[in-house]
């Protein structure tokens, strides 16, 4: 506990909390934009948590054993910036003065990688909470994997503040239910129960009995805490951290905008600056006579957590040195995994695997090829950690080394249950924590359920592998509810997400390798339910898969046109090329398993694969829109822009005319149109 902590006082004008209120209020006022209500209402809760419970090292935000803190109600960012500044992170007061301004370190909502000490990007309500659950899962699993008797090197808590909005969101149910089942005893959530959200008092639309709700999930609940009484908050937090078998929820009754004499308790304080008059009234009410952004030395000293942080970190370093001496291999694995590095032998092992898959030349579903890749990589990567949203036997996410953490705490897999959004945000939290490489799985069509978490992972540049099987009408009988149509294109719209749709086992193995080696973002693997034929390739072609798009079949003569295809439609393209060759029409087949990676290649590669003068016909059993970029006005796109139907896959491919004859006709039509326009 913080030895510098003065006696806890119940007074509103306690300078420790007044400093938080004033900084948050003044930052919002200066920006003329932002959310003063939640930061002011949470001042006591945050002060007690950060000064008495949070074990962190402001000088080293990357210290692996720090407690994690997540502000799930990200609109209260001014509170987090005030906390980071006051406790001694590298966030000078000048940055608080630039709150919400272009390229400041104090963006509108907390953003990972922008502000030292921000553990996750929050703003989409509820997801920070699920991230925190992921962090706590990572901590618990890593503790079981690495700690040894007398040597505890993973031992920290995860604290998360949630608001009414977070708890109204469905994802809070998914994440809380999972956290309760997993008995995440080191997870502590604090609920900012202020009875207000943007539209007004929540009683009219949110009247859950939240304590009972969380008790039903198996949480330890401390209910009815006066969130403006530091002594009550302290007692509640003491009870929360003493509970180690269940996650804890501390329900703090607060007043939004507390300290603003005429505005507190009103929903106007949620997202509107208080205005000069009210700000002056607050200064009087909280006994804060200082200029905006001025912090008196005594208050600054009382808040400064650097010395204590350095001490807890040094103590951990000492423990880690002893661990290193006793378990040198485990210690170096820990360091490697926390850094997110792959083992030295991984490149060679994955090369050998891809080569072996090519030699096997097997016809199989790409979901099955993915399972093989997972099994092979899991042998090399103990950090691989994942599971499916109750579709493990369809997504094929288990492998011989699979050990669920519910049966072995040091395991490497998890039953996520039917919780796609929660699962994906949890996986982001696991990736953010570090030390594990998460993968998640569901049907491609249900990526919509997970979508905003996929997006947040891409925004945060987190390495998460999304296994999305049953990737087209090729799934067959389950019908249009289960047949993705727009999903590939829609996922491709998310910046910094690599979307792979491999055409056979070799491309699948390569895609997995890319996903694992990628350090700056997530990867989606769209995989077939149905078997796909092996495509023969030279060594150069195998290597070229990693460029996202490459020439799979080159005709004997100069090509007159190009067919681009992905996944299950590559076989169609190859069959069409054969038919055309028989008619002396020479076409090149380009396999484009990952559009994003192909687009990122240099112009020389892109032009060598797709020479600009050749017309293009693109084939994919999904929305056509994106392919026009390659097909251009002179080409054609064969796809699917309507919903599917319920029938066996072969009947559907025939009905929607995914046939080699149609591809042949499209090529001939494109060539005819071109020669006509050349005659003019
Ligand atoms: C997923 C999502 N939906 C909507 C919003 C917009 N929004 C931001 S804050 C908020 C109300 C949140 O209420 P509460 O958590 O009680 O915050 P308070 O007003 O108490 O600060 C809404 C709807 C959002 N940020 N994220
Ligand atoms: Mg609220």
XYZ file of C-alpha atoms and ligand atoms in Angstrom:
707
model
C 0.000 0.000 0.000
C 1.063 3.564 -0.616
C 3.097 4.694 2.359
C 2.669 8.304 1.294
C -1.091 8.098 1.525
C -2.362 10.629 4.012
C -5.226 9.651 6.213
C -8.225 9.023 4.086
C -10.633 11.879 4.474
C -14.299 12.023 3.684
C -14.226 15.681 2.679
C -15.107 16.754 -0.834
C -12.393 19.407 -0.748
C -9.689 16.873 -0.025
C -6.946 18.230 -2.308
C -6.017 14.770 -3.608
C -9.401 14.262 -5.238
C -9.922 17.949 -5.921
C -6.857 17.817 -8.171
C -8.472 15.085 -10.295
C -11.741 16.977 -10.555
C -10.010 20.222 -11.439
C -7.668 18.724 -14.056
C -10.465 16.826 -15.798
C -12.817 19.788 -15.692
C -10.193 22.231 -16.956
C -9.021 19.919 -19.739
C -12.599 19.627 -21.015
C -13.199 23.338 -20.583
C -10.027 24.248 -22.484
C -10.861 21.848 -25.302
C -14.462 23.122 -25.303
C -15.247 19.455 -25.828
C -15.307 16.275 -23.804
C -16.979 14.625 -20.839
C -16.591 16.228 -17.408
C -19.374 14.289 -15.642
C -17.916 10.808 -15.205
C -14.389 11.994 -14.306
C -15.748 14.296 -11.596
C -18.127 11.639 -10.323
C -15.340 9.081 -10.169
C -12.703 11.243 -8.481
C -12.844 9.515 -5.083
C -13.105 6.011 -6.562
C -10.119 6.633 -8.837
C -8.045 8.283 -6.131
C -8.477 5.422 -3.671
C -7.891 2.785 -6.351
C -4.818 4.399 -7.867
C -3.173 5.544 -4.677
C -3.868 2.562 -2.451
C -4.344 -0.494 -4.627
C -2.919 -0.192 -8.103
C 0.577 -1.686 -8.266
C 2.264 -0.069 -11.215
C 5.469 1.641 -12.183
C 4.785 4.980 -13.877
C 8.371 5.185 -15.171
C 7.998 1.813 -16.872
C 4.512 1.304 -18.311
C 5.724 -1.959 -19.906
C 6.671 -3.668 -16.647
C 5.175 -7.125 -17.251
C 3.836 -7.712 -13.752
C 2.040 -4.370 -13.365
C -1.608 -4.347 -12.432
C -3.729 -3.595 -15.469
C -6.165 -0.709 -15.343
C -8.915 -0.337 -17.917
C -11.309 2.584 -18.194
C -14.126 0.865 -20.037
C -16.236 4.018 -20.033
C -13.617 5.597 -22.279
C -15.489 8.869 -22.557
C -14.109 9.582 -19.078
C -10.643 9.842 -20.661
C -9.884 13.140 -18.917
C -9.881 11.214 -15.642
C -7.341 8.725 -16.963
C -5.085 11.471 -18.299
C -5.240 13.277 -14.954
C -4.318 10.030 -13.170
C -1.445 9.271 -15.526
C -0.081 12.791 -15.282
C -0.359 13.001 -11.510
C 1.148 9.582 -10.790
C 4.188 10.353 -12.918
C 3.755 8.782 -16.345
C 5.388 10.566 -19.252
C 2.365 12.736 -19.819
C 3.317 16.365 -19.183
C 0.711 18.913 -18.182
C 1.157 20.503 -21.622
C -0.556 17.423 -23.065
C -3.559 17.846 -20.784
C -3.812 21.415 -22.027
C -3.998 19.949 -25.543
C -6.791 17.524 -24.624
C -8.545 16.257 -27.771
C -6.324 18.280 -30.121
C -4.628 16.962 -33.246
C -1.879 14.466 -32.436
C -1.849 15.294 -28.727
C -1.137 12.477 -26.288
C -4.592 13.074 -24.865
C -7.009 12.003 -27.604
C -10.780 12.137 -27.161
C -10.924 8.532 -26.016
C -7.963 6.617 -24.568
C -5.899 5.119 -27.375
C -3.343 2.391 -27.041
C 0.096 3.465 -28.197
C -0.652 7.172 -27.955
C -0.517 7.732 -24.215
C 1.954 5.926 -21.933
C -0.009 3.886 -19.407
C -3.122 3.413 -21.532
C -3.611 -0.360 -21.643
C -6.336 -0.526 -24.275
C -8.338 1.710 -26.545
C -11.780 2.287 -25.080
C -14.843 4.183 -26.178
C -17.128 1.533 -27.681
C -18.920 0.812 -24.406
C -18.562 -2.605 -22.838
C -15.533 -3.695 -24.801
C -13.013 -2.402 -22.283
C -14.707 -4.596 -19.710
C -14.316 -7.625 -21.994
C -10.691 -6.625 -22.666
C -10.140 -6.631 -18.907
C -11.611 -10.129 -18.671
C -9.115 -11.169 -21.350
C -6.252 -9.605 -19.432
C -7.288 -11.456 -16.286
C -7.512 -14.733 -18.235
C -4.010 -14.118 -19.568
C -2.671 -13.386 -16.093
C -4.219 -16.472 -14.584
C -3.024 -18.729 -17.385
C 0.504 -17.318 -17.458
C 0.725 -17.620 -13.677
C -0.149 -21.311 -13.981
C 2.278 -21.800 -16.856
C 5.262 -19.962 -15.385
C 5.071 -19.697 -11.596
C 6.911 -22.365 -9.630
C 6.907 -23.171 -5.923
C 8.691 -20.322 -4.168
C 8.910 -18.411 -7.440
C 5.967 -16.200 -8.260
C 6.664 -14.005 -11.257
C 3.160 -13.543 -12.636
C 0.968 -12.097 -9.934
C -1.070 -9.037 -10.714
C -4.625 -7.801 -10.735
C -6.838 -6.317 -13.386
C -8.986 -3.355 -12.409
C -11.678 -2.030 -14.691
C -14.129 0.825 -14.301
C -17.465 0.393 -16.049
C -20.396 2.752 -16.403
C -24.105 2.206 -16.924
C -23.487 2.096 -20.656
C -20.967 -0.740 -20.370
C -23.396 -2.778 -18.293
C -26.326 -2.111 -20.614
C -24.323 -3.460 -23.535
C -24.867 -7.157 -24.263
C -21.144 -7.809 -24.378
C -20.970 -7.189 -20.629
C -23.178 -10.219 -20.160
C -20.960 -12.406 -22.339
C -17.764 -11.302 -20.651
C -19.099 -11.339 -17.086
C -20.641 -14.759 -17.508
C -17.351 -16.154 -18.805
C -15.339 -14.402 -16.066
C -17.595 -15.860 -13.400
C -17.255 -19.366 -14.765
C -13.481 -19.022 -15.018
C -13.280 -17.769 -11.431
C -11.067 -14.822 -12.274
C -10.326 -13.944 -8.686
C -7.882 -11.183 -9.540
C -10.349 -9.237 -11.638
C -11.978 -6.273 -9.927
C -14.641 -4.208 -11.688
C -15.853 -0.927 -10.276
C -19.287 0.183 -11.390
C -19.913 3.909 -11.718
C -23.535 3.674 -10.681
C -24.605 7.267 -11.275
C -28.051 6.517 -12.649
C -27.414 8.723 -15.663
C -26.592 8.098 -19.285
C -26.790 10.451 -22.226
C -30.555 10.574 -22.584
C -31.159 11.184 -18.893
C -31.877 9.178 -15.732
C -31.466 5.523 -16.674
C -34.279 4.242 -14.462
C -36.614 4.586 -17.416
C -34.572 2.121 -19.539
C -32.132 0.329 -17.250
C -33.539 -0.992 -13.999
C -31.609 -4.256 -13.636
C -30.632 -5.379 -10.199
C -26.955 -5.273 -11.095
C -25.624 -6.840 -7.870
C -28.008 -9.771 -8.239
C -27.133 -10.062 -11.891
C -23.429 -10.383 -11.132
C -24.025 -12.694 -8.194
C -25.887 -14.945 -10.593
C -22.785 -15.029 -12.789
C -20.775 -16.237 -9.830
C -19.162 -12.910 -8.976
C -18.361 -11.560 -5.548
C -20.346 -8.338 -5.267
C -19.785 -5.445 -2.907
C -23.019 -3.523 -3.269
C -24.185 -0.132 -2.129
C -20.827 1.585 -1.759
C -20.932 5.372 -1.383
C -18.664 6.319 -4.261
C -17.865 9.677 -2.715
C -16.776 8.240 0.608
C -13.112 7.249 0.362
C -13.341 5.199 3.537
C -16.227 3.158 2.145
C -14.445 2.756 -1.199
C -11.306 1.634 0.556
C -13.201 -0.961 2.584
C -14.946 -2.231 -0.542
C -11.687 -2.523 -2.455
C -10.069 -4.281 0.477
C -12.871 -6.841 0.372
C -12.566 -7.136 -3.402
C -8.846 -7.855 -3.414
C -9.179 -10.205 -0.452
C -11.551 -12.350 -2.526
C -9.396 -14.585 -4.682
C -11.847 -17.240 -5.838
C -14.306 -15.056 -7.741
C -14.124 -11.869 -9.749
C -15.383 -8.886 -7.782
C -17.803 -6.137 -8.673
C -17.773 -3.030 -6.514
C -20.956 -1.038 -7.061
C -20.214 2.599 -6.346
C -23.155 4.933 -6.034
C -21.943 8.214 -7.482
C -23.277 11.552 -8.634
C -22.333 12.497 -12.180
C -20.475 15.811 -12.265
C -20.042 15.744 -8.495
C -18.575 19.023 -7.299
C -20.398 21.182 -9.830
C -22.916 22.945 -7.568
C -25.725 23.619 -10.032
C -25.099 20.888 -12.585
C -24.149 17.750 -10.684
C -26.532 14.863 -11.087
C -27.757 16.128 -14.449
C -27.125 14.343 -17.736
C -25.907 17.606 -19.277
C -22.608 17.064 -17.470
C -22.111 13.791 -19.357
C -20.646 15.298 -22.498
C -20.763 19.077 -22.289
C -18.139 21.394 -20.806
C -19.418 23.004 -17.617
C -18.935 26.597 -18.778
C -16.906 29.355 -17.144
C -19.454 30.240 -14.475
C -19.921 26.710 -13.237
C -16.185 26.059 -13.359
C -15.693 29.015 -11.024
C -18.355 27.615 -8.706
C -16.597 24.231 -8.698
C -13.316 25.882 -7.707
C -15.039 27.381 -4.687
C -16.949 24.208 -3.838
C -13.917 21.962 -3.870
C -11.644 24.589 -2.371
C -9.328 24.687 -5.376
C -8.114 28.258 -5.748
C -5.432 27.400 -8.293
C -5.245 28.411 -11.926
C -6.240 25.844 -14.565
C -3.623 23.057 -14.761
C -1.752 24.370 -11.719
C -1.024 21.658 -9.167
C 0.478 22.771 -5.864
C 3.697 20.994 -4.934
C 2.288 19.236 -1.904
C -0.504 17.697 -3.990
C 1.887 16.771 -6.791
C 4.193 15.068 -4.307
C 1.365 13.168 -2.681
C 0.263 11.858 -6.068
C 3.683 11.025 -7.479
C 3.849 7.226 -7.664
C 7.237 6.883 -9.316
C 9.307 6.093 -6.271
C 6.926 3.489 -4.993
C 6.514 2.106 -8.504
C 10.258 1.765 -8.917
C 10.399 -0.042 -5.587
C 7.746 -2.632 -6.481
C 9.336 -3.105 -9.861
C 12.804 -3.538 -8.333
C 11.414 -6.107 -5.943
C 9.950 -8.004 -8.911
C 13.238 -7.729 -10.793
C 14.943 -9.335 -7.837
C 12.383 -12.131 -7.828
C 12.780 -12.572 -11.551
C 16.568 -12.851 -11.256
C 16.138 -15.627 -8.739
C 13.651 -17.299 -11.068
C 16.092 -16.951 -13.945
C 18.775 -18.670 -11.895
C 16.459 -21.522 -10.903
C 14.581 -21.930 -14.204
C 16.681 -20.406 -16.967
C 14.679 -21.927 -19.819
C 11.314 -20.897 -18.449
C 12.658 -17.419 -17.767
C 13.886 -16.928 -21.306
C 10.614 -18.298 -22.685
C 8.794 -15.795 -20.488
C 10.901 -12.908 -21.751
C 10.475 -14.002 -25.372
C 6.736 -14.401 -25.082
C 6.174 -11.138 -23.258
C 8.097 -9.400 -26.036
C 5.852 -11.093 -28.583
C 8.813 -12.684 -30.352
C 8.629 -16.080 -32.015
C 11.106 -18.838 -31.110
C 14.344 -18.785 -33.112
C 13.416 -22.022 -34.873
C 9.943 -20.984 -35.943
C 10.797 -19.749 -39.437
C 12.529 -23.007 -40.334
C 9.812 -25.144 -38.754
C 7.022 -23.321 -40.558
C 8.944 -23.481 -43.852
C 9.286 -27.210 -43.417
C 5.594 -27.494 -42.602
C 4.473 -25.560 -45.683
C 6.807 -27.664 -47.840
C 5.445 -30.890 -46.360
C 1.866 -29.765 -46.971
C 2.733 -29.002 -50.585
C 4.329 -32.423 -50.976
C 1.279 -34.151 -49.486
C -0.833 -32.546 -52.232
C -4.010 -33.383 -50.352
C -7.531 -32.456 -51.286
C -9.203 -31.203 -48.150
C -11.342 -28.463 -46.700
C -9.264 -25.419 -45.834
C -10.779 -25.540 -42.335
C -9.144 -28.966 -41.975
C -5.902 -27.614 -43.405
C -6.104 -24.856 -40.796
C -6.456 -27.438 -38.068
C -3.324 -29.165 -39.336
C -1.445 -25.865 -39.359
C -2.636 -25.132 -35.850
C -1.477 -28.543 -34.680
C 1.930 -28.056 -36.286
C 2.419 -24.514 -34.985
C 1.178 -25.366 -31.500
C 4.171 -27.673 -31.163
C 6.451 -24.693 -31.743
C 4.408 -22.037 -29.990
C 3.274 -22.739 -26.434
C 1.862 -19.208 -26.474
C -0.855 -20.153 -28.976
C -4.037 -19.843 -26.965
C -7.511 -20.061 -28.303
C -10.827 -21.580 -28.841
C -14.120 -21.318 -30.566
C -17.523 -19.872 -29.804
C -19.055 -23.326 -29.334
C -18.118 -24.504 -32.814
C -14.821 -26.222 -32.118
C -15.854 -29.253 -34.110
C -16.945 -27.193 -37.081
C -14.203 -24.576 -36.931
C -11.675 -27.341 -36.219
C -9.794 -25.444 -33.558
C -8.637 -28.331 -31.444
C -5.355 -30.158 -31.919
C -3.460 -32.920 -30.133
C -1.926 -30.504 -27.608
C -5.214 -28.795 -26.742
C -5.716 -28.461 -22.997
C -8.667 -26.339 -21.850
C -7.880 -24.012 -18.943
C -11.035 -25.241 -17.191
C -9.341 -28.628 -16.821
C -5.711 -27.563 -16.599
C -5.060 -23.972 -15.474
C -1.745 -24.021 -17.338
C -3.581 -25.051 -20.507
C -3.735 -23.402 -23.884
C -7.352 -23.403 -24.879
C -10.669 -22.089 -23.806
C -14.310 -22.904 -24.440
C -15.690 -19.484 -25.257
C -19.281 -20.624 -25.430
C -21.716 -18.936 -27.797
C -20.307 -15.457 -27.234
C -18.722 -14.188 -30.460
C -18.426 -10.524 -29.512
C -17.279 -11.243 -25.986
C -14.818 -13.850 -27.240
C -13.249 -11.448 -29.695
C -12.918 -8.568 -27.241
C -11.541 -11.013 -24.667
C -8.969 -12.155 -27.225
C -7.972 -8.531 -27.766
C -7.441 -8.277 -24.019
C -5.321 -11.438 -24.026
C -3.190 -10.040 -26.834
C -2.904 -6.691 -25.055
C -1.764 -8.391 -21.887
C 1.062 -10.101 -23.712
C 2.604 -13.533 -23.311
C -0.112 -15.387 -25.254
C -1.003 -15.452 -28.935
C -4.777 -15.662 -29.111
C -6.925 -17.221 -31.812
C -10.706 -17.247 -31.894
C -13.202 -18.993 -34.122
C -16.744 -18.933 -35.408
C -18.582 -19.148 -38.720
C -17.660 -16.364 -41.150
C -21.289 -15.254 -41.212
C -21.168 -14.549 -37.467
C -18.117 -12.339 -37.760
C -20.784 -9.635 -37.776
C -21.511 -10.430 -34.154
C -17.837 -9.903 -33.371
C -17.261 -7.128 -35.819
C -16.548 -4.133 -33.632
C -14.057 -6.113 -31.603
C -12.330 -7.241 -34.804
C -12.191 -3.569 -35.718
C -10.800 -2.556 -32.329
C -8.111 -5.221 -32.590
C -7.142 -3.827 -35.978
C -7.112 -0.271 -34.628
C -4.929 -1.383 -31.716
C -2.648 -3.403 -34.005
C -3.079 -6.541 -31.941
C -2.042 -9.983 -33.102
C -5.225 -12.056 -32.988
C -6.029 -14.825 -35.459
C -9.698 -15.040 -36.438
C -10.629 -18.474 -37.772
C -13.807 -17.935 -39.798
C -15.027 -21.120 -41.398
C -17.957 -21.974 -43.664
C -16.918 -19.161 -45.904
C -19.583 -19.151 -48.660
C -22.694 -20.818 -50.070
C -20.334 -23.786 -50.194
C -21.456 -24.586 -46.651
C -24.686 -25.804 -48.206
C -27.760 -26.972 -46.369
C -27.740 -24.570 -43.427
C -29.047 -21.986 -45.835
C -28.967 -18.210 -46.202
C -28.820 -17.459 -42.470
C -25.479 -19.232 -42.365
C -24.132 -18.411 -45.806
C -21.880 -15.370 -45.831
C -22.259 -13.136 -48.870
C -21.018 -9.655 -48.028
C -18.691 -10.707 -45.224
C -15.405 -11.070 -47.067
C -15.765 -7.687 -48.661
C -17.014 -6.175 -45.459
C -14.049 -7.477 -43.461
C -11.697 -6.208 -46.163
C -13.046 -2.725 -45.479
C -11.580 -2.761 -41.971
C -8.212 -1.016 -42.077
C -5.212 -3.027 -40.897
C -7.040 -6.359 -40.949
C -5.495 -8.982 -43.214
C -8.252 -11.135 -44.708
C -7.085 -14.448 -46.188
C -9.211 -16.779 -48.257
C -6.901 -19.652 -49.149
C -7.680 -22.002 -52.033
C -6.040 -25.145 -50.690
C -4.007 -26.588 -47.841
C -0.761 -24.954 -48.989
C -2.219 -21.462 -49.049
C -3.850 -22.177 -45.694
C -0.531 -23.136 -44.119
C 1.062 -19.999 -45.549
C -1.793 -17.848 -44.311
C -1.399 -19.245 -40.808
C 2.298 -18.532 -40.932
C 1.692 -14.942 -41.978
C -0.896 -14.504 -39.246
C 1.491 -15.729 -36.588
C 4.457 -13.740 -37.861
C 2.451 -10.548 -38.201
C 3.230 -8.294 -35.252
C 1.165 -5.247 -36.091
C -2.383 -6.437 -36.493
C -4.983 -9.165 -36.648
C -5.631 -11.685 -39.400
C -8.914 -13.213 -40.521
C -8.790 -16.638 -42.150
C -11.875 -17.369 -44.267
C -11.969 -21.133 -44.620
C -14.103 -23.590 -46.520
C -16.312 -26.258 -45.101
C -16.072 -28.274 -48.305
C -12.978 -30.027 -49.634
C -10.852 -28.097 -52.123
C -8.349 -29.642 -54.537
C -4.626 -29.204 -54.140
C -3.048 -26.795 -56.617
C 0.414 -27.763 -57.860
C 3.054 -25.063 -57.452
C 6.761 -24.524 -57.966
C 8.937 -23.501 -55.040
C 8.766 -19.908 -56.252
C 4.988 -20.066 -56.329
C 4.855 -21.456 -52.814
C 7.015 -18.547 -51.659
C 4.871 -16.125 -53.636
C 1.754 -16.999 -51.623
C 3.108 -14.699 -48.963
C 2.778 -11.770 -51.340
C -1.002 -12.058 -51.174
C -1.532 -12.521 -54.913
C 0.545 -14.407 -57.458
C 0.432 -16.212 -60.778
C -0.839 -19.714 -60.138
C -1.284 -20.847 -63.744
C 0.599 -19.298 -66.651
C -0.482 -20.288 -70.164
C 1.983 -21.628 -72.703
C 1.531 -18.508 -74.839
C 1.284 -14.814 -73.981
C -1.890 -14.417 -71.922
C -4.736 -12.435 -73.407
C -6.585 -12.054 -70.110
C -6.346 -12.760 -66.398
C -8.729 -14.609 -64.122
C -8.349 -13.620 -60.473
C -9.931 -15.973 -57.974
C -9.870 -16.737 -54.280
C -10.596 -19.783 -52.158
C -13.058 -22.299 -53.556
C -13.301 -20.388 -56.844
C -9.638 -20.889 -57.738
C -10.447 -24.394 -58.965
C -13.106 -22.901 -61.234
C -10.624 -20.406 -62.626
C -8.126 -23.178 -63.339
C -10.766 -25.336 -65.015
C -11.908 -22.392 -67.127
C -8.332 -21.645 -68.149
C -7.963 -25.231 -69.371
C -11.132 -25.015 -71.428
C -10.034 -21.702 -72.893
C -6.593 -23.054 -73.735
C -8.265 -25.810 -75.703
C -9.930 -23.051 -77.721
C -6.564 -21.276 -78.106
C -7.514 -18.495 -75.727
C -4.632 -18.080 -73.319
C -5.400 -16.814 -69.861
C -3.391 -16.450 -66.701
C -4.864 -17.516 -63.360
C -3.975 -15.336 -60.405
C -4.716 -16.654 -56.962
C -5.342 -13.727 -54.611
C -5.696 -15.198 -51.113
C -5.015 -11.884 -49.371
C -5.945 -8.671 -51.153
C -4.475 -6.434 -48.417
C -1.050 -8.013 -48.640
C -1.091 -8.007 -52.425
C -1.995 -4.320 -52.449
C 0.904 -3.597 -50.117
C 3.466 -5.125 -52.520
C 5.653 -2.837 -54.584
C 4.440 -1.766 -57.997
C 6.896 -4.094 -59.730
C 5.268 -7.136 -58.140
C 1.725 -5.928 -58.656
C 2.376 -5.120 -62.310
C 4.149 -8.393 -62.938
C 1.140 -10.300 -61.560
C -1.503 -8.042 -63.066
C 0.011 -6.313 -66.116
C -2.156 -3.210 -66.566
C -2.859 -3.900 -70.243
C -4.558 -7.268 -69.645
C -8.311 -7.457 -68.955
C -9.379 -9.103 -65.712
C -12.237 -11.379 -64.770
C -12.548 -11.814 -61.002
C -14.360 -14.764 -59.403
C -15.370 -15.027 -55.766
C -18.534 -16.498 -54.244
C -19.319 -13.265 -52.432
C -20.133 -9.584 -52.913
C -18.723 -8.305 -56.196
C -18.149 -4.667 -55.311
C -14.496 -4.713 -54.284
C -13.322 -6.699 -57.264
C -14.171 -4.000 -59.773
C -11.013 -2.259 -58.657
C -9.026 -4.944 -60.474
C -11.586 -5.818 -63.127
C -11.874 -2.209 -64.155
C -14.511 -1.133 -66.672
C -13.136 -3.450 -69.296
C -13.353 -6.603 -67.183
C -16.001 -8.662 -65.406
C -16.762 -9.839 -61.882
C -18.490 -13.109 -61.117
C -19.813 -13.127 -57.566
C -22.900 -13.199 -55.435
C -24.833 -10.095 -54.472
C -27.983 -11.725 -53.143
C -28.631 -14.010 -50.205
C -27.999 -17.711 -50.618
C -30.457 -20.580 -50.466
C -30.945 -23.728 -48.476
C -29.666 -26.687 -50.515
C -26.621 -28.909 -50.865
C -23.530 -26.971 -51.979
C -23.221 -28.428 -55.497
C -26.827 -27.459 -56.216
C -26.138 -23.936 -54.981
C -22.980 -23.454 -57.040
C -24.963 -24.637 -60.065
C -27.950 -22.418 -59.231
C -25.828 -19.317 -58.745
C -23.878 -20.261 -61.860
C -20.428 -20.657 -60.392
C -19.415 -22.842 -63.286
C -16.381 -22.991 -65.495
C -18.648 -22.365 -68.476
C -19.713 -19.043 -67.038
C -16.125 -18.048 -66.341
C -15.193 -19.036 -69.894
C -18.103 -17.014 -71.266
C -17.114 -13.989 -69.193
C -13.538 -14.117 -70.483
C -14.664 -14.467 -74.087
C -17.107 -11.609 -73.653
C -14.464 -9.355 -72.169
C -12.056 -10.183 -74.980
C -14.739 -9.625 -77.608
C -15.664 -6.257 -76.151
C -12.035 -5.287 -76.118
C -11.378 -6.223 -79.732
C -14.527 -4.348 -80.697
C -13.365 -1.215 -78.938
C -9.952 -1.597 -80.573
C -11.604 -1.663 -83.994
C -13.221 1.702 -83.299
C -21.101 0.965 -28.143
C -21.352 2.401 -27.847
N -22.576 2.896 -28.024
C -22.816 4.200 -27.812
C -21.812 5.033 -27.413
C -22.079 6.498 -27.212
N -22.086 6.803 -25.771
C -21.003 7.262 -25.159
S -21.219 7.450 -23.526
C -22.821 6.924 -23.626
C -23.678 6.845 -22.401
C -22.993 6.075 -21.385
O -23.638 6.165 -20.179
P -22.793 5.888 -18.880
O -21.902 4.756 -19.084
O -23.760 5.818 -17.773
O -21.872 7.159 -18.774
P -22.085 8.459 -17.867
O -23.095 9.301 -18.573
O -22.551 8.005 -16.558
O -20.751 9.084 -17.880
C -23.142 6.604 -24.927
C -24.479 6.128 -25.356
C -20.532 4.464 -27.236
N -19.487 5.199 -26.866
N -20.334 3.158 -27.428
Mg -23.987 6.601 -16.010
